[in-house]
Amino acid sequence: MYDKKYIIEEIEEFNEHNDLYDNIEGSICYPAYFKVGERGWFLYETDKWYDMKAHRVCTSEIKSVEYIDDVIIVETQNTRFTFKLVKE
């Protein structure tokens, strides 16, 4: 998975708002680790000219992971992330 680019298409928050997610919807990301029952990890790229590097995000405990064609849907205790494969 590390070499495939995805776009975070949608972030649905179930509980409180997390400010971290304000600017990452629509960003290029790299799923790193999604295992049910554990915390997940992904990287996302910023598009700011002064901060052109990948940042990592640790999710809350993962409840489910669905792989549907070119889409990954990850549901955690607090959030649902929808990642779509970028075809180059």
Coordinates of N, CA and C in Angstrom, one line a residue:
M1 N 0.8 -1.2 0.0 CA 0.0 0.0 0.0 C 0.8 1.3 0.0
Y2 N 2.0 1.2 0.5 CA 2.8 2.4 0.6 C 3.1 3.2 -0.7
D3 N 3.1 2.5 -1.8 CA 3.4 3.2 -3.0 C 2.2 3.6 -3.8
K4 N 1.0 3.5 -3.3 CA -0.2 3.9 -3.9 C -0.7 5.2 -3.3
K5 N -1.1 6.1 -4.2 CA -1.6 7.4 -3.7 C -3.1 7.3 -3.6
Y6 N -3.6 7.9 -2.5 CA -5.1 8.0 -2.4 C -5.4 9.4 -2.1
I7 N -6.7 9.8 -2.3 CA -7.2 11.1 -1.9 C -8.2 10.8 -0.8
I8 N -8.1 11.6 0.3 CA -9.1 11.5 1.3 C -10.4 12.2 0.8
E9 N -11.3 11.4 0.3 CA -12.6 12.0 -0.2 C -13.5 12.6 0.8
E10 N -13.6 11.9 1.9 CA -14.6 12.3 2.9 C -14.1 11.9 4.3
I11 N -14.4 12.8 5.3 CA -14.1 12.5 6.7 C -15.4 12.8 7.4
E12 N -16.0 11.8 8.0 CA -17.2 12.0 8.8 C -16.9 11.8 10.3
E13 N -17.1 12.8 11.1 CA -16.8 12.7 12.5 C -18.1 12.4 13.3
F14 N -18.0 11.4 14.2 CA -19.2 11.0 14.9 C -19.4 11.7 16.3
N15 N -18.3 12.1 16.9 CA -18.4 12.8 18.2 C -18.0 14.2 18.1
E16 N -17.0 14.6 18.8 CA -16.5 16.0 18.8 C -15.7 16.2 17.5
H17 N -15.6 17.5 17.2 CA -14.8 17.9 16.0 C -13.3 17.9 16.3
N18 N -12.5 17.3 15.4 CA -11.1 17.2 15.6 C -10.5 18.3 14.6
D19 N -9.8 19.3 15.1 CA -9.3 20.3 14.3 C -8.2 19.8 13.3
L20 N -7.6 18.7 13.6 CA -6.6 18.1 12.7 C -7.2 17.9 11.3
Y21 N -8.5 17.5 11.2 CA -9.1 17.1 10.0 C -9.6 18.3 9.1
D22 N -9.5 19.5 9.6 CA -9.9 20.7 8.9 C -9.3 20.9 7.5
N23 N -8.1 20.6 7.4 CA -7.4 20.8 6.1 C -6.9 19.6 5.4
I24 N -7.3 18.4 5.8 CA -6.7 17.2 5.1 C -7.7 16.6 4.2
E25 N -9.0 16.9 4.2 CA -10.0 16.3 3.3 C -9.6 16.8 1.9
G26 N -9.4 15.9 0.9 CA -9.0 16.2 -0.4 C -7.5 16.1 -0.6
S27 N -6.8 15.8 0.5 CA -5.3 15.7 0.4 C -4.9 14.3 -0.2
I28 N -3.7 14.3 -0.7 CA -3.1 13.0 -1.1 C -2.6 12.3 0.2
C29 N -2.8 11.0 0.2 CA -2.4 10.3 1.4 C -1.9 8.9 1.0
Y30 N -1.3 8.3 2.0 CA -0.8 6.9 1.9 C -1.2 6.1 3.1
P31 N -2.2 5.2 2.9 CA -2.5 4.3 4.0 C -1.3 3.4 4.4
A32 N -1.1 3.3 5.7 CA 0.0 2.6 6.2 C -0.4 1.4 7.0
Y33 N -1.4 1.5 7.9 CA -1.7 0.4 8.7 C -3.2 0.5 9.2
F34 N -4.0 -0.4 8.7 CA -5.4 -0.4 9.2 C -5.7 -1.9 9.6
K35 N -5.8 -2.1 10.9 CA -6.2 -3.4 11.4 C -7.3 -3.2 12.4
V36 N -8.4 -4.0 12.2 CA -9.5 -3.9 13.2 C -9.1 -4.2 14.6
G37 N -9.5 -3.4 15.5 CA -9.2 -3.6 16.9 C -7.9 -2.8 17.4
E38 N -7.2 -2.2 16.4 CA -6.0 -1.5 16.7 C -6.1 -0.1 16.2
R39 N -5.2 0.8 16.6 CA -5.2 2.2 16.0 C -4.6 2.1 14.6
G40 N -5.1 3.0 13.8 CA -4.6 3.0 12.4 C -3.6 4.1 12.1
W41 N -3.0 4.0 11.0 CA -2.0 5.0 10.6 C -2.1 5.3 9.1
F42 N -2.0 6.6 8.8 CA -1.8 7.0 7.4 C -1.0 8.3 7.3
L43 N -0.4 8.5 6.2 CA 0.3 9.7 5.9 C -0.5 10.6 5.0
Y44 N -0.4 11.9 5.1 CA -1.0 12.8 4.2 C 0.0 13.9 3.8
E45 N -0.1 14.4 2.6 CA 0.8 15.5 2.1 C 0.1 16.8 2.2
T46 N 0.8 17.8 2.6 CA 0.3 19.2 2.7 C 0.5 19.8 1.3
D47 N -0.2 20.8 1.0 CA 0.0 21.5 -0.3 C 0.5 22.9 -0.1
K48 N 1.0 23.1 1.1 CA 1.6 24.4 1.4 C 3.0 24.5 0.9
W49 N 3.4 25.5 0.2 CA 4.7 25.6 -0.4 C 5.8 25.6 0.7
Y50 N 5.6 26.0 1.9 CA 6.6 26.1 2.9 C 6.6 24.8 3.8
D51 N 5.7 23.9 3.5 CA 5.6 22.7 4.3 C 5.3 21.4 3.5
M52 N 6.2 21.2 2.4 CA 5.9 20.2 1.5 C 6.5 18.8 2.0
K53 N 5.8 18.3 3.0 CA 6.3 17.0 3.5 C 5.0 16.2 3.9
A54 N 5.2 14.9 4.1 CA 4.1 14.1 4.6 C 4.0 14.1 6.1
H55 N 2.8 14.1 6.6 CA 2.5 14.1 8.0 C 1.8 12.8 8.4
R56 N 2.0 12.3 9.5 CA 1.3 11.0 9.9 C 0.2 11.3 10.8
V57 N -0.8 10.4 10.7 CA -2.0 10.5 11.5 C -2.3 9.2 12.1
C58 N -2.5 9.2 13.4 CA -2.8 8.0 14.2 C -4.3 8.1 14.5
T59 N -5.1 7.1 14.1 CA -6.5 7.1 14.3 C -6.9 6.5 15.7
S60 N -8.1 6.6 16.1 CA -8.6 5.9 17.2 C -8.8 4.4 16.8
E61 N -9.2 3.6 17.7 CA -9.3 2.1 17.4 C -10.3 1.9 16.2
I62 N -9.8 1.0 15.3 CA -10.6 0.8 14.1 C -11.6 -0.3 14.3
K63 N -12.9 0.0 13.9 CA -14.0 -0.9 14.0 C -14.2 -1.7 12.7
S64 N -13.9 -1.1 11.5 CA -14.1 -1.9 10.3 C -13.2 -1.2 9.2
V65 N -12.8 -2.1 8.2 CA -12.1 -1.6 7.0 C -12.8 -2.3 5.8
E66 N -13.2 -1.5 4.9 CA -13.8 -2.1 3.6 C -13.0 -1.7 2.4
Y67 N -12.7 -2.7 1.6 CA -12.0 -2.4 0.3 C -13.0 -2.7 -0.8
I68 N -13.4 -1.6 -1.5 CA -14.4 -1.7 -2.5 C -13.8 -1.1 -3.8
D69 N -13.4 -1.9 -4.7 CA -12.8 -1.5 -6.0 C -11.6 -0.6 -5.6
D70 N -11.6 0.7 -5.9 CA -10.5 1.6 -5.7 C -10.7 2.5 -4.5
V71 N -11.6 2.0 -3.6 CA -12.0 2.8 -2.4 C -11.7 2.0 -1.1
I72 N -11.1 2.7 -0.1 CA -11.0 2.1 1.2 C -11.8 2.9 2.2
I73 N -12.7 2.3 2.9 CA -13.5 3.0 3.9 C -13.1 2.4 5.3
V74 N -12.6 3.3 6.1 CA -12.1 2.9 7.4 C -13.0 3.6 8.5
E75 N -13.6 2.8 9.3 CA -14.4 3.4 10.4 C -13.8 3.1 11.7
T76 N -13.6 4.2 12.5 CA -12.9 4.1 13.8 C -14.0 4.4 14.8
Q77 N -13.6 4.4 16.1 CA -14.6 4.8 17.1 C -15.1 6.2 16.9
N78 N -14.4 7.1 16.4 CA -14.8 8.5 16.3 C -15.0 9.0 14.9
T79 N -14.5 8.3 13.8 CA -14.5 8.9 12.5 C -14.7 7.8 11.4
R80 N -15.2 8.2 10.3 CA -15.2 7.3 9.1 C -14.4 8.1 8.0
F81 N -13.4 7.4 7.5 CA -12.5 8.0 6.4 C -12.8 7.3 5.1
T82 N -13.0 8.0 4.0 CA -13.1 7.4 2.7 C -11.9 7.8 1.9
F83 N -11.1 6.8 1.5 CA -9.9 7.0 0.7 C -10.2 6.5 -0.8
K84 N -9.9 7.3 -1.8 CA -10.0 6.9 -3.2 C -8.7 6.8 -3.9
L85 N -8.4 5.7 -4.6 CA -7.1 5.6 -5.3 C -7.0 6.6 -6.3
V86 N -5.8 7.2 -6.5 CA -5.5 8.1 -7.5 C -4.9 7.3 -8.6
K87 N -5.5 7.4 -9.8 CA -5.0 6.6 -11.0 C -4.2 7.6 -11.8
E88 N -2.9 7.2 -12.0 CA -2.1 8.1 -12.8 C -1.9 7.8 -14.2

